[in-house]
Tab-separated table of C-alpha atoms in Angstrom:
chain	number	residue	atom	x	y	z
A	134	MET	CA	28.093	9.188	-75.241
A	135	LYS	CA	27.850	6.545	-72.515
A	136	ILE	CA	31.247	4.961	-73.521
A	137	ASN	CA	33.068	8.317	-73.303
A	138	LYS	CA	31.647	8.930	-69.823
A	139	ILE	CA	32.718	5.476	-68.631
A	140	ASN	CA	36.257	6.017	-69.976
A	141	LYS	CA	36.530	9.359	-68.243
A	142	ILE	CA	35.299	7.883	-64.927
A	143	GLY	CA	37.736	4.956	-65.196
A	144	GLY	CA	40.641	7.334	-65.845
A	145	PHE	CA	39.635	9.456	-62.876
A	146	PHE	CA	39.686	6.502	-60.425
A	147	SER	CA	42.985	5.216	-61.877
A	148	GLN	CA	44.590	8.572	-61.149
A	149	ILE	CA	43.233	8.553	-57.546
A	150	ILE	CA	44.584	5.048	-56.893
A	151	LYS	CA	47.972	5.896	-58.435
A	152	ASN	CA	48.342	9.052	-56.310
A	153	ASN	CA	47.102	7.416	-53.048
A	154	ILE	CA	48.600	3.910	-53.244
A	155	SER	CA	50.677	4.488	-50.120
A	156	PHE	CA	47.629	5.594	-48.135
A	157	ILE	CA	45.643	2.515	-49.223
A	158	ILE	CA	48.469	0.152	-48.219
A	159	ILE	CA	48.721	1.737	-44.751
A	160	LEU	CA	44.917	1.567	-44.268
A	161	PHE	CA	44.910	-2.120	-45.224
A	162	ILE	CA	47.654	-2.921	-42.714
A	163	LEU	CA	45.738	-1.147	-39.932
A	164	LEU	CA	42.544	-3.088	-40.671
A	165	VAL	CA	44.427	-6.409	-40.552
A	166	MET	CA	46.048	-5.491	-37.204
A	167	LEU	CA	42.675	-4.481	-35.723
A	168	LYS	CA	41.115	-7.793	-36.786
A	169	ILE	CA	43.968	-9.765	-35.181
A	170	TYR	CA	43.607	-7.736	-31.942
A	171	GLU	CA	39.835	-8.329	-31.797
A	172	SER	CA	40.311	-12.073	-32.372
A	173	SER	CA	42.726	-12.388	-29.472
A	174	HIS	CA	40.281	-10.695	-27.023
A	175	ILE	CA	36.920	-12.019	-28.162
A	176	LEU	CA	36.550	-14.185	-25.066
A	177	ASP	CA	37.934	-11.579	-22.683
A	178	GLU	CA	35.174	-10.558	-20.155
A	179	LYS	CA	36.608	-7.046	-20.131
A	180	PHE	CA	35.577	-6.416	-23.722
A	181	LYS	CA	32.043	-7.967	-23.469
A	182	LEU	CA	32.038	-8.990	-27.149
A	183	ILE	CA	29.914	-12.123	-26.709
A	184	LYS	CA	26.886	-13.000	-24.565
A	185	LYS	CA	26.890	-9.835	-22.527
A	186	LYS	CA	25.207	-10.646	-19.215
A	187	LYS	CA	22.634	-8.323	-17.712
A	188	PRO	CA	23.699	-6.866	-14.362
A	189	LYS	CA	21.714	-8.049	-11.352
A	190	PRO	CA	19.155	-5.484	-10.208
A	191	LYS	CA	20.178	-3.544	-7.124
A	192	TYR	CA	16.810	-4.188	-5.468
A	193	GLN	CA	15.608	-7.787	-5.411
A	194	VAL	CA	12.003	-8.885	-5.093
A	195	GLN	CA	10.470	-12.311	-4.738
A	196	GLU	CA	10.446	-14.695	-7.674
A	197	GLY	CA	8.127	-13.462	-10.406
A	198	PHE	CA	7.800	-9.768	-11.060
A	199	THR	CA	11.109	-7.914	-10.669
A	200	LEU	CA	12.129	-4.294	-10.938
A	201	ASN	CA	14.324	-4.772	-13.974
A	202	ASN	CA	11.502	-6.266	-16.042
A	203	ILE	CA	8.992	-3.473	-15.574
A	204	GLN	CA	11.091	-0.604	-16.906
A	205	ASN	CA	9.540	0.502	-20.202
A	206	LYS	CA	7.825	-2.876	-20.594
A	207	TYR	CA	4.235	-2.053	-19.847
A	208	GLN	CA	3.034	-3.444	-23.154
A	209	ASP	CA	5.182	-6.591	-23.088
A	210	GLN	CA	3.664	-10.033	-22.745
A	211	GLU	CA	5.997	-10.693	-19.816
A	212	PHE	CA	4.450	-7.790	-17.933
A	213	GLU	CA	0.922	-8.982	-18.702
A	214	ASP	CA	1.784	-12.522	-17.610
A	215	ASN	CA	2.962	-11.246	-14.249
A	216	LEU	CA	-0.171	-9.144	-13.756
A	217	ASN	CA	-2.106	-12.360	-14.301
A	218	LYS	CA	-0.538	-13.681	-11.090
A	219	ILE	CA	-2.791	-11.374	-9.063
A	220	ARG	CA	-5.161	-13.602	-7.120
A	221	PHE	CA	-8.917	-13.014	-7.114
A	222	GLY	CA	-11.097	-14.939	-4.663
A	223	LYS	CA	-14.382	-16.685	-5.403
A	224	PRO	CA	-17.620	-16.361	-3.395
A	225	SER	CA	-16.973	-19.793	-1.866
A	226	LEU	CA	-14.037	-18.279	0.037
A	227	SER	CA	-16.538	-16.679	2.439
A	228	LYS	CA	-16.882	-19.841	4.514
A	229	LYS	CA	-13.163	-20.133	5.074
A	230	LEU	CA	-12.866	-16.398	5.666
A	231	PHE	CA	-15.682	-15.896	8.176
A	232	LYS	CA	-16.168	-19.269	9.871
A	233	ASN	CA	-14.698	-19.237	13.389
A	234	ASN	CA	-13.518	-15.693	12.687
A	235	LYS	CA	-12.079	-14.297	15.933
A	236	TYR	CA	-12.943	-10.745	14.934
A	237	ILE	CA	-16.646	-11.559	14.440
A	238	ASN	CA	-16.834	-13.855	17.451
A	239	ASN	CA	-15.828	-10.909	19.676
A	240	PHE	CA	-18.721	-8.671	18.551
A	241	ASN	CA	-20.888	-7.329	21.357
A	242	GLN	CA	-24.544	-6.500	20.737
A	243	ILE	CA	-23.807	-2.888	19.785
A	244	ASN	CA	-21.418	-3.992	17.031
A	245	VAL	CA	-23.906	-6.560	15.746
A	246	LYS	CA	-26.650	-3.919	15.481
A	247	ALA	CA	-24.263	-1.407	13.894
A	248	ARG	CA	-23.873	-3.850	10.989
A	249	GLY	CA	-27.629	-4.128	10.467
A	250	PHE	CA	-28.347	-7.379	12.329
A	251	ASP	CA	-30.320	-8.190	15.476
A	252	GLU	CA	-28.482	-11.372	16.423
A	253	LEU	CA	-24.839	-12.438	16.148
A	254	GLU	CA	-25.751	-15.869	14.733
A	255	GLU	CA	-27.724	-14.212	11.940
A	256	LEU	CA	-24.716	-12.023	11.102
A	257	LYS	CA	-22.394	-15.035	11.094
A	258	TYR	CA	-24.662	-16.952	8.740
A	259	GLU	CA	-24.906	-14.107	6.221
A	260	TYR	CA	-21.184	-13.389	6.311
A	261	GLN	CA	-20.334	-17.046	5.779
A	262	ASN	CA	-22.930	-17.852	3.123
A	263	ASN	CA	-24.079	-14.677	1.402
A	264	SER	CA	-21.316	-12.083	1.576
A	265	LEU	CA	-19.017	-12.412	-1.461
A	266	LEU	CA	-19.635	-12.011	-5.185
A	267	SER	CA	-17.901	-13.308	-8.306
A	268	ILE	CA	-15.409	-10.909	-9.847
A	269	THR	CA	-16.076	-10.589	-13.572
A	270	ASP	CA	-13.393	-10.676	-16.260
A	271	LYS	CA	-13.945	-6.963	-16.917
A	272	GLU	CA	-13.479	-6.189	-13.222
A	273	LYS	CA	-10.274	-8.227	-13.145
A	274	GLU	CA	-9.016	-6.446	-16.249
A	275	ALA	CA	-9.812	-3.028	-14.734
A	276	THR	CA	-8.080	-3.946	-11.454
A	277	LYS	CA	-4.935	-5.029	-13.325
A	278	TRP	CA	-5.094	-1.774	-15.297
A	279	LEU	CA	-5.137	0.139	-12.006
A	280	ILE	CA	-2.113	-1.747	-10.657
A	281	LYS	CA	-0.297	-1.100	-13.925
A	282	ILE	CA	-1.018	2.628	-13.513
A	283	ILE	CA	0.496	2.604	-10.010
A	284	LEU	CA	3.641	0.812	-11.234
A	285	LYS	CA	4.003	3.119	-14.238
A	286	LYS	CA	3.718	6.214	-12.047
A	287	LEU	CA	6.310	4.869	-9.613
A	288	SER	CA	8.616	3.990	-12.501
A	289	LYS	CA	8.467	7.553	-13.835
A	290	VAL	CA	9.805	8.905	-10.544
A	291	ASP	CA	12.144	5.899	-10.124
A	292	ASP	CA	10.928	4.991	-6.642
A	293	LYS	CA	12.220	1.469	-6.092
A	294	ILE	CA	11.131	1.034	-2.471
A	295	LEU	CA	7.406	1.635	-3.033
A	296	THR	CA	7.555	-0.317	-6.295
A	297	ASN	CA	9.117	-3.181	-4.381
A	298	PHE	CA	6.304	-2.992	-1.829
A	299	ILE	CA	3.623	-3.412	-4.524
A	300	LEU	CA	5.502	-6.178	-6.320
A	301	ASN	CA	6.301	-8.199	-3.215
A	302	TYR	CA	3.028	-8.018	-1.345
A	303	LEU	CA	0.342	-7.554	-4.002
A	304	ILE	CA	1.623	-9.404	-7.058
A	305	ASN	CA	4.236	-11.936	-5.949
A	306	HIS	CA	2.713	-12.661	-2.539
A	307	ASN	CA	-0.357	-14.779	-1.737
A	308	THR	CA	-2.591	-11.737	-1.224
A	309	ILE	CA	-6.147	-12.343	-2.455
A	310	ILE	CA	-8.665	-9.722	-3.615
A	311	VAL	CA	-12.381	-10.444	-3.139
A	312	LYS	CA	-15.589	-8.544	-3.904
A	313	SER	CA	-18.177	-8.167	-1.158
A	314	LYS	CA	-21.802	-7.172	-1.034
A	315	GLU	CA	-22.459	-3.739	0.382
A	316	PHE	CA	-23.881	-5.000	3.689
A	317	VAL	CA	-20.498	-6.476	4.670
A	318	GLU	CA	-18.960	-3.981	7.108
A	319	LYS	CA	-21.356	-1.415	5.618
A	320	GLY	CA	-19.292	-1.236	2.423
A	321	TYR	CA	-15.997	-0.352	4.124
A	322	PRO	CA	-12.918	-1.877	2.446
A	323	HIS	CA	-11.070	-4.029	4.978
A	324	THR	CA	-8.873	-7.094	5.354
A	325	HIS	CA	-8.865	-10.518	6.972
A	326	LYS	CA	-5.626	-12.502	7.132
A	327	ASN	CA	-4.215	-12.311	3.571
A	328	VAL	CA	-7.492	-11.204	1.944
A	329	ILE	CA	-8.397	-7.684	0.814
A	330	VAL	CA	-12.176	-7.235	0.863
A	331	LEU	CA	-13.372	-4.543	-1.553
A	332	PRO	CA	-17.074	-3.654	-1.889
A	333	LYS	CA	-19.095	-4.000	-5.060
A	334	SER	CA	-19.063	-0.197	-5.472
A	335	TRP	CA	-15.236	-0.166	-5.688
A	336	PHE	CA	-15.328	-2.509	-8.677
A	337	TYR	CA	-18.142	-0.568	-10.338
A	338	GLU	CA	-16.148	2.657	-10.157
A	339	ILE	CA	-12.908	1.140	-11.442
A	340	ILE	CA	-14.786	-0.358	-14.403
A	341	VAL	CA	-16.105	3.101	-15.348
A	342	LYS	CA	-12.706	4.764	-14.962
A	343	HIS	CA	-10.982	2.048	-16.964
A	344	LYS	CA	-13.466	2.493	-19.800
A	345	LEU	CA	-12.933	6.271	-19.794
A	346	ASN	CA	-9.164	5.935	-19.167
A	347	LEU	CA	-9.327	8.188	-16.093
A	348	GLU	CA	-5.896	7.257	-14.763
A	349	THR	CA	-5.431	10.078	-12.250
A	350	SER	CA	-8.875	9.672	-10.719
A	351	ALA	CA	-8.439	5.895	-10.528
A	352	PHE	CA	-5.137	6.239	-8.695
A	353	ASN	CA	-6.348	8.945	-6.300
A	354	ASP	CA	-9.463	6.979	-5.312
A	355	GLN	CA	-9.411	3.229	-5.933
A	356	GLY	CA	-5.610	3.019	-6.088
A	357	ILE	CA	-5.090	4.781	-2.767
A	358	THR	CA	-7.750	2.538	-1.189
A	359	LEU	CA	-5.990	-0.585	-2.465
A	360	ILE	CA	-2.653	0.647	-1.112
A	361	HIS	CA	-4.237	1.404	2.280
A	362	GLU	CA	-5.611	-2.129	2.574
A	363	LEU	CA	-2.338	-3.660	1.399
A	364	VAL	CA	-0.646	-1.994	4.384
A	365	HIS	CA	-3.008	-3.892	6.698
A	366	ILE	CA	-1.948	-7.153	5.026
A	367	HIS	CA	1.685	-6.146	5.504
A	368	GLN	CA	1.050	-5.353	9.178
A	369	ARG	CA	0.095	-8.993	9.720
A	370	ILE	CA	3.129	-10.265	7.818
A	371	LYS	CA	5.661	-7.978	9.528
A	372	PRO	CA	4.140	-7.018	12.915
A	373	ASP	CA	7.501	-6.391	14.573
A	374	ILE	CA	8.573	-3.578	12.252
A	375	TYR	CA	5.248	-1.807	12.836
A	376	LYS	CA	5.477	-2.165	16.607
A	377	LYS	CA	8.911	-0.589	16.359
A	378	LEU	CA	7.369	2.300	14.385
A	379	TYR	CA	4.502	2.722	16.860
A	380	LYS	CA	6.952	2.877	19.751
A	381	LYS	CA	8.771	5.734	18.012
A	382	TRP	CA	5.409	7.517	17.726
A	383	GLY	CA	4.882	7.132	21.478
A	384	PHE	CA	2.425	4.198	21.466
A	385	GLU	CA	2.541	1.314	23.918
A	386	GLU	CA	0.265	-1.589	24.812
A	387	PRO	CA	-0.857	-1.207	28.444
A	388	LYS	CA	-1.196	-3.978	30.978
A	389	TYR	CA	-4.462	-2.510	32.207
A	390	ILE	CA	-6.609	0.627	31.994
A	391	HIS	CA	-9.082	1.290	34.777
A	392	ASN	CA	-12.513	2.751	34.037
A	393	ILE	CA	-12.694	2.282	30.259
A	394	ASN	CA	-15.273	-0.533	30.079
A	395	GLU	CA	-18.043	1.847	28.996
A	396	ILE	CA	-15.791	3.234	26.268
A	397	LEU	CA	-14.889	-0.247	25.005
A	398	LYS	CA	-18.533	-1.299	25.083
A	399	SER	CA	-19.444	1.602	22.788
A	400	SER	CA	-16.376	1.331	20.512
A	401	ARG	CA	-16.498	0.267	16.886
A	402	HIS	CA	-14.680	-3.007	16.164
A	403	ASN	CA	-12.301	-3.008	13.222
A	404	PRO	CA	-10.706	-6.093	11.581
A	405	ASP	CA	-7.672	-3.991	10.638
A	406	GLY	CA	-7.118	-2.952	14.261
A	407	ASN	CA	-8.568	-5.702	16.418
A	408	ASP	CA	-6.536	-4.786	19.494
A	409	LEU	CA	-8.325	-1.708	20.820
A	410	LYS	CA	-6.103	-0.958	23.817
A	411	TRP	CA	-3.235	1.342	22.902
A	412	ILE	CA	-1.797	4.203	24.960
A	413	TRP	CA	-0.264	7.235	23.287
A	414	LYS	CA	2.288	9.222	25.268
A	415	ASN	CA	2.929	12.840	24.324
A	416	TYR	CA	5.457	14.519	26.615
A	417	GLN	CA	4.046	13.886	30.119
A	418	ASN	CA	0.475	13.261	28.941
A	419	HIS	CA	-1.033	9.822	28.339
A	420	TYR	CA	-4.066	9.208	26.135
A	421	PHE	CA	-6.438	6.455	25.070
A	422	MET	CA	-8.224	6.739	21.708
A	423	SER	CA	-11.257	5.044	20.208
A	424	ALA	CA	-13.982	5.268	17.557
A	425	VAL	CA	-17.158	5.574	19.649
A	426	TYR	CA	-20.657	5.089	18.228
A	427	LYS	CA	-22.762	8.249	18.237
A	428	ASN	CA	-26.046	6.381	18.863
A	429	ASP	CA	-24.957	3.443	20.948
A	430	ASP	CA	-28.220	2.997	22.858
A	431	ASN	CA	-30.742	3.349	20.050
A	432	GLN	CA	-29.615	2.432	16.555
A	433	PRO	CA	-25.790	2.388	16.215
A	434	ASP	CA	-24.400	2.724	12.710
A	435	LEU	CA	-20.966	1.559	11.605
A	436	THR	CA	-20.499	4.778	9.624
A	437	GLU	CA	-21.534	7.104	12.485
A	438	VAL	CA	-18.798	7.432	15.105
A	439	ASN	CA	-16.931	10.068	17.080
A	440	TYR	CA	-13.152	9.756	17.128
A	441	LYS	CA	-12.453	10.332	20.817
A	442	ILE	CA	-9.327	10.870	22.886
A	443	TYR	CA	-9.263	10.347	26.667
A	444	LYS	CA	-6.652	11.685	29.040
A	445	LEU	CA	-5.327	9.106	31.509
A	446	ASN	CA	-3.510	9.063	34.825
A	447	LYS	CA	-0.530	6.741	35.052
A	448	LEU	CA	-0.857	4.677	38.249
A	449	ASP	CA	2.015	2.243	37.965
A	450	ASN	CA	4.318	0.675	35.422
A	451	ASN	CA	2.140	0.415	32.302
A	452	ILE	CA	-1.112	0.666	34.316
A	453	TYR	CA	-3.459	3.606	33.733
A	454	GLN	CA	-6.775	5.080	34.788
A	455	ASN	CA	-9.323	7.023	32.801
A	456	ILE	CA	-9.740	10.425	34.480
A	457	GLU	CA	-13.521	10.749	33.953
A	458	PRO	CA	-15.131	7.308	33.833
A	459	ASP	CA	-18.720	8.562	34.094
A	460	THR	CA	-18.902	9.965	30.565
A	461	ILE	CA	-17.450	8.872	27.266
A	462	TYR	CA	-18.173	12.082	25.383
A	463	SER	CA	-16.488	14.933	27.241
A	464	ASN	CA	-13.680	14.074	29.583
A	465	PHE	CA	-11.935	17.446	29.304
A	466	ASN	CA	-13.053	20.857	30.485
A	467	ASP	CA	-12.069	21.934	27.008
A	468	LYS	CA	-14.501	19.787	24.985
A	469	GLN	CA	-12.611	20.547	21.777
A	470	ASN	CA	-9.706	18.456	23.060
A	471	SER	CA	-11.885	15.360	23.471
A	472	TYR	CA	-12.103	14.861	19.683
A	473	LEU	CA	-9.089	13.641	17.727
A	474	GLU	CA	-9.695	15.967	14.798
A	475	THR	CA	-9.485	19.019	17.061
A	476	ASN	CA	-7.190	17.826	19.853
A	477	THR	CA	-4.216	20.189	19.973
A	478	ASP	CA	-1.541	17.654	20.953
A	479	PHE	CA	-2.692	14.984	18.513
A	480	GLN	CA	-3.071	17.277	15.519
A	481	LYS	CA	0.277	18.964	16.075
A	482	TYR	CA	2.063	15.621	16.160
A	483	PHE	CA	0.103	13.554	13.586
A	484	GLY	CA	-1.885	16.059	11.485
A	485	VAL	CA	-4.501	13.485	10.406
A	486	SER	CA	-8.187	14.355	10.568
A	487	THR	CA	-10.030	11.062	9.825
A	488	ASN	CA	-9.784	7.354	10.630
A	489	HIS	CA	-6.866	7.964	12.957
A	490	TYR	CA	-7.774	6.383	16.292
A	491	HIS	CA	-5.526	3.297	15.950
A	492	PRO	CA	-1.798	3.065	15.062
A	493	ASN	CA	-2.587	0.523	12.318
A	494	GLU	CA	-4.891	3.050	10.670
A	495	LEU	CA	-2.406	5.896	11.115
A	496	ALA	CA	0.278	3.850	9.334
A	497	ALA	CA	-2.078	2.958	6.471
A	498	GLN	CA	-3.167	6.592	6.169
A	499	TYR	CA	0.450	7.733	6.088
A	500	MET	CA	1.241	5.214	3.358
A	501	GLU	CA	-1.499	6.838	1.276
A	502	PHE	CA	0.256	10.186	1.750
A	503	ALA	CA	3.646	8.656	0.917
A	504	PHE	CA	2.476	7.183	-2.405
A	505	TYR	CA	0.647	10.359	-3.361
A	506	ASP	CA	3.603	12.595	-2.505
A	507	VAL	CA	6.177	10.453	-4.319
A	508	ILE	CA	4.117	10.146	-7.480
A	509	ASN	CA	3.054	13.808	-7.557
A	510	GLN	CA	6.326	15.177	-6.164
A	511	THR	CA	4.479	17.016	-3.392
A	512	GLN	CA	4.510	17.166	0.408
A	513	THR	CA	1.057	16.562	1.864
A	514	ILE	CA	1.826	17.159	5.526
A	515	ARG	CA	4.805	18.214	7.626
A	516	THR	CA	4.640	16.633	11.061
A	517	ASP	CA	7.110	14.846	13.308
A	518	ALA	CA	5.132	11.616	13.026
A	519	PHE	CA	5.118	11.662	9.220
A	520	ASN	CA	8.865	12.355	9.120
A	521	ILE	CA	9.379	9.269	11.283
A	522	PHE	CA	7.160	7.290	8.904
A	523	LYS	CA	9.204	8.351	5.868
A	524	LYS	CA	12.344	7.067	7.605
A	525	PHE	CA	10.460	3.849	8.345
A	526	ILE	CA	9.739	3.439	4.608
A	527	LYS	CA	13.366	4.041	3.724
A	528	ASN	CA	14.921	1.789	6.372
A	529	ASP	CA	12.377	-0.863	7.380
A	530	LEU	CA	9.808	-1.388	4.616
A	531	ASN	CA	10.690	-4.679	2.975
């Protein structure tokens, strides 16, 4: 039975070969010609048959993390190795950070008391010797997880400019992240030089969200905060591009403003906007803005301020005068216009309701909006100032 089947099969193939011998000969000749052709071009760059080189990425970043090695590589060891380049500071950094700190040295008595101290020397001692905490391995892991989330979200929408910003200035730059006790600046995140100071509560929350894998919440809260503070680092690295932006918004640094000493005395100091004197011009109006303590005479509190706007008279080239020097709380007949959050001109142009009294803070706030809008494909606000900022990101952010 098996022999008969084999004979039949053999006869069948013999018949096929006999009837198609011409076809087989032609096919063989074609294969030989193709092999010869491939051999003669194997080193030709046009055909890319050996050692195909990867094209250079269109957008370059500093040595280390690059755009072309994060695409679809979030589980690769290479990606993890680059995340490990993020720098975390130790408690001992406090001496270097706060000793002879120009920002602290300029505190008046109101700003000392607003931070919970009676004397400046006492504040200096605590900031230098008792302000920073060790960042645990779990906190470092959760922080890296957060940064990975931001990069993944940007990759999904293919935004190279904002990705570049994170890679250059958070991962590949010498930016340092430290953890502070809650008494430092009353728990406000802030920066000094190249250091981002995040309070203990920030790390506690990111640990919880990492454990529960709450990616959206982590980005919207801790991620946005980190981005905001990174802008302040960038402002120190590239001050000229920000001054150019502020000029487009109508800001200028005055030579002198008469009758604002009482305002400055009662103003909150901010390490991310140490230069308090900025003038904002809107059409023919000129304004000065500040964060003024609500209880400056009794017990000022860093978290309790009024965001005020003061209308000025222009006296000479870049010299101004406060219209109502006798009061710092209501210098307009229309009291509503003395607060930034309800001032008609300011809100129409900027559209920002909190932490908006300084151009550095406006830029950081707008960067929050930019990241959120790009990642969520939304449009948070529509103002002339924000449109200018989006052009700034496209043309000048580097």
